[in-house]
Short mmCIF file of C-alpha atoms in Angstrom, two decimals:
data_model
loop_
_atom_site.label_atom_id
_atom_site.label_comp_id
_atom_site.label_asym_id
_atom_site.label_seq_id
_atom_site.Cartn_x
_atom_site.Cartn_y
_atom_site.Cartn_z
CA ILE A 1 0.00 0.00 0.00
CA ALA A 2 1.25 3.48 -0.89
CA HIS A 3 -0.32 6.51 0.76
CA PHE A 4 0.13 10.01 -0.61
CA ASP A 5 -0.31 12.97 1.72
CA ALA A 6 -1.17 15.70 -0.80
CA PHE A 7 -1.32 18.52 1.74
CA SER A 8 0.15 20.99 -0.75
CA GLY A 9 -1.15 19.49 -3.98
CA VAL A 10 0.37 16.86 -6.23
CA SER A 11 2.26 16.77 -9.52
CA GLY A 12 3.65 14.03 -11.71
CA ASP A 13 7.31 14.86 -11.16
CA MET A 14 6.76 15.10 -7.39
CA THR A 15 5.03 11.71 -7.41
CA VAL A 16 7.81 10.02 -9.38
CA GLY A 17 10.45 11.64 -7.14
CA ALA A 18 8.67 10.41 -4.01
CA LEU A 19 8.46 6.88 -5.42
CA LEU A 20 12.17 6.96 -6.24
CA ASP A 21 12.81 8.01 -2.64
CA ALA A 22 10.64 5.06 -1.56
CA GLY A 23 13.01 2.70 -3.36
CA ALA A 24 11.97 2.44 -7.01
CA ASP A 25 15.04 1.78 -9.16
CA PHE A 26 15.89 4.79 -11.35
CA ALA A 27 17.73 2.74 -14.00
CA GLU A 28 14.74 0.41 -14.46
CA LEU A 29 12.34 3.33 -14.51
CA SER A 30 14.40 5.20 -17.12
CA ALA A 31 14.70 2.15 -19.36
CA ALA A 32 10.95 1.57 -19.22
CA LEU A 33 10.18 5.23 -20.00
CA GLU A 34 12.67 5.34 -22.88
CA SER A 35 10.71 2.48 -24.48
CA LEU A 36 7.77 4.89 -24.98
CA GLY A 37 9.71 6.30 -27.93
CA THR A 38 9.32 9.98 -27.04
CA GLY A 39 13.02 10.76 -27.38
CA ALA A 40 13.04 12.11 -23.81
CA ARG A 41 15.87 11.54 -21.36
CA PHE A 42 15.39 11.28 -17.64
CA ARG A 43 17.37 12.34 -14.63
CA VAL A 44 16.95 12.63 -10.91
CA GLU A 45 18.55 15.11 -8.56
CA LYS A 46 18.58 15.37 -4.77
CA VAL A 47 17.08 18.72 -3.72
CA LYS A 48 16.04 20.52 -0.56
CA ARG A 49 12.87 22.58 -0.44
CA ARG A 50 12.21 24.51 2.76
CA GLY A 51 14.54 22.22 4.65
CA ILE A 52 13.01 18.98 3.33
CA ALA A 53 15.23 16.63 1.29
CA ALA A 54 13.66 14.94 -1.73
CA SER A 55 14.36 13.59 -5.19
CA LYS A 56 13.40 15.77 -8.14
CA PHE A 57 12.52 13.88 -11.32
CA TYR A 58 13.29 15.62 -14.62
CA VAL A 59 12.08 14.88 -18.14
CA ASP A 60 14.37 16.43 -20.77
CA PHE A 61 12.86 16.66 -24.25
CA GLU A 62 12.77 18.75 -27.42
CA GLU A 63 9.09 18.52 -28.38
CA HIS A 64 6.82 21.39 -27.44
CA ASN A 65 3.04 21.74 -27.64
CA LYS A 66 2.33 18.49 -29.47
CA HIS A 67 -1.30 17.49 -29.16
CA ARG A 68 -2.13 13.80 -29.10
CA HIS A 69 -5.35 11.85 -29.23
CA LEU A 70 -6.06 9.10 -26.71
CA ALA A 71 -5.52 6.33 -29.28
CA GLU A 72 -1.97 7.55 -29.98
CA ILE A 73 -1.07 7.70 -26.29
CA LEU A 74 -2.56 4.25 -25.65
CA GLN A 75 -0.59 2.87 -28.60
CA MET A 76 2.64 4.32 -27.20
CA ILE A 77 1.94 2.71 -23.83
CA GLY A 78 0.92 -0.62 -25.34
CA ALA A 79 4.04 -0.87 -27.51
CA SER A 80 6.38 0.04 -24.65
CA CYS A 81 8.37 -2.17 -22.28
CA LEU A 82 6.59 -0.85 -19.18
CA PRO A 83 5.63 -3.58 -16.71
CA ASP A 84 2.18 -5.00 -17.49
CA ALA A 85 0.63 -3.44 -14.36
CA ALA A 86 2.08 -0.05 -15.32
CA LYS A 87 0.73 -0.36 -18.87
CA ALA A 88 -2.74 -1.17 -17.54
CA ASN A 89 -2.73 1.60 -14.94
CA ALA A 90 -1.27 4.29 -17.22
CA SER A 91 -3.86 3.39 -19.85
CA LYS A 92 -6.64 3.69 -17.25
CA VAL A 93 -5.33 7.10 -16.16
CA PHE A 94 -5.41 8.41 -19.73
CA GLU A 95 -8.85 6.87 -20.34
CA ARG A 96 -10.20 8.65 -17.22
CA LEU A 97 -8.61 11.90 -18.35
CA GLY A 98 -10.13 11.41 -21.79
CA GLU A 99 -13.58 10.79 -20.33
CA ALA A 100 -13.37 13.96 -18.23
CA GLU A 101 -12.17 16.05 -21.19
CA ALA A 102 -14.88 14.60 -23.44
CA CYS A 103 -17.56 15.48 -20.89
CA VAL A 104 -16.29 19.04 -20.41
CA HIS A 105 -15.91 19.72 -24.15
CA GLY A 106 -19.07 17.88 -25.24
CA VAL A 107 -17.28 15.57 -27.68
CA THR A 108 -16.67 11.85 -27.94
CA ILE A 109 -13.58 10.43 -26.27
CA GLN A 110 -12.15 9.64 -29.73
CA LYS A 111 -12.25 13.37 -30.61
CA VAL A 112 -10.45 14.52 -27.46
CA HIS A 113 -6.97 15.79 -28.13
CA PHE A 114 -4.76 16.26 -25.14
CA HIS A 115 -2.86 19.51 -24.86
CA GLU A 116 -0.82 19.64 -21.66
CA VAL A 117 -1.29 15.94 -20.77
CA GLY A 118 -0.47 14.90 -24.34
CA ALA A 119 2.99 16.39 -24.02
CA VAL A 120 6.10 14.28 -23.43
CA ASP A 121 6.57 15.42 -19.84
CA SER A 122 3.01 14.57 -18.82
CA ILE A 123 3.07 11.19 -20.55
CA SER A 124 6.41 10.45 -18.86
CA ASP A 125 5.16 11.56 -15.44
CA ILE A 126 2.01 9.42 -15.62
CA ALA A 127 3.77 6.37 -17.08
CA GLY A 128 6.66 6.96 -14.67
CA ALA A 129 4.43 7.01 -11.59
CA CYS A 130 2.63 3.85 -12.73
CA THR A 131 5.95 2.15 -13.49
CA ALA A 132 7.51 3.15 -10.15
CA LEU A 133 4.45 1.81 -8.31
CA ALA A 134 4.81 -1.48 -10.21
CA LEU A 135 8.56 -1.65 -9.48
CA LEU A 136 7.79 -1.20 -5.78
CA GLY A 137 5.12 -3.93 -5.86
CA VAL A 138 2.39 -1.51 -4.76
CA GLU A 139 -1.03 -3.10 -5.07
CA ARG A 140 -3.16 -0.33 -3.56
CA VAL A 141 -2.84 3.46 -3.46
CA THR A 142 -4.58 5.82 -1.05
CA CYS A 143 -4.42 9.59 -0.89
CA SER A 144 -5.43 12.35 1.48
CA ALA A 145 -7.72 15.07 0.24
CA VAL A 146 -5.95 16.93 -2.56
CA ASN A 147 -5.36 20.63 -2.07
CA THR A 148 -6.47 21.93 -5.46
CA GLY A 149 -5.70 25.60 -4.95
CA SER A 150 -7.75 28.45 -6.38
CA GLY A 151 -7.57 31.32 -8.82
CA THR A 152 -7.03 30.92 -12.54
CA VAL A 153 -4.52 29.32 -14.90
CA ASN A 154 -3.67 30.03 -18.55
CA THR A 155 -4.10 26.98 -20.79
CA GLU A 156 -4.47 26.15 -24.49
CA HIS A 157 -8.20 26.91 -23.97
CA GLY A 158 -7.48 30.31 -22.43
CA GLU A 159 -7.83 31.35 -18.82
CA LEU A 160 -9.58 28.71 -16.72
CA PRO A 161 -10.51 28.45 -13.05
CA VAL A 162 -8.42 26.35 -10.66
CA PRO A 163 -9.17 23.52 -10.55
CA ALA A 164 -9.71 23.42 -14.30
CA PRO A 165 -13.08 21.95 -15.40
CA ALA A 166 -11.68 18.52 -16.39
CA THR A 167 -9.74 18.34 -13.11
CA ALA A 168 -12.91 19.19 -11.18
CA LYS A 169 -14.71 16.41 -13.08
CA LEU A 170 -11.99 13.91 -12.07
CA LEU A 171 -12.37 14.95 -8.43
CA GLU A 172 -16.11 14.18 -8.34
CA ALA A 173 -16.95 11.22 -6.16
#
């Protein structure tokens, strides 16, 4: 069982860093992520934030602002060398994201194109978290209430409230 205390929010790179600190093997994780074929390279660095030591996970890549449809992302995951549990879980994450985006935009899931989460760093963070959980043998994940913040954020769709509509949809019980 892995429990995440998301008292100050949560992000993909923070999640992968925490799982590396919990014992996931960086070399195995990197090899699995490289098999996605994104051309990205991965590194980890020990950092201190406000007196707390942690591992910071980095995704280094050239691509910017590439939009992908769900089918393309699922194909990348399916063709990769991620552990089977990671493939299944990463696919489920993207399917849930696709369902939320489809609902918010009033389109079918096949028509959804991912902006921010279709980018190399987001794909790597999601697949990386699922892979690290598999490498650690985690069978169940729990999480505290997520601090979502407030205000607005600039996105491909313009200025949106925080949490963004698709995020709010994912947070519904």
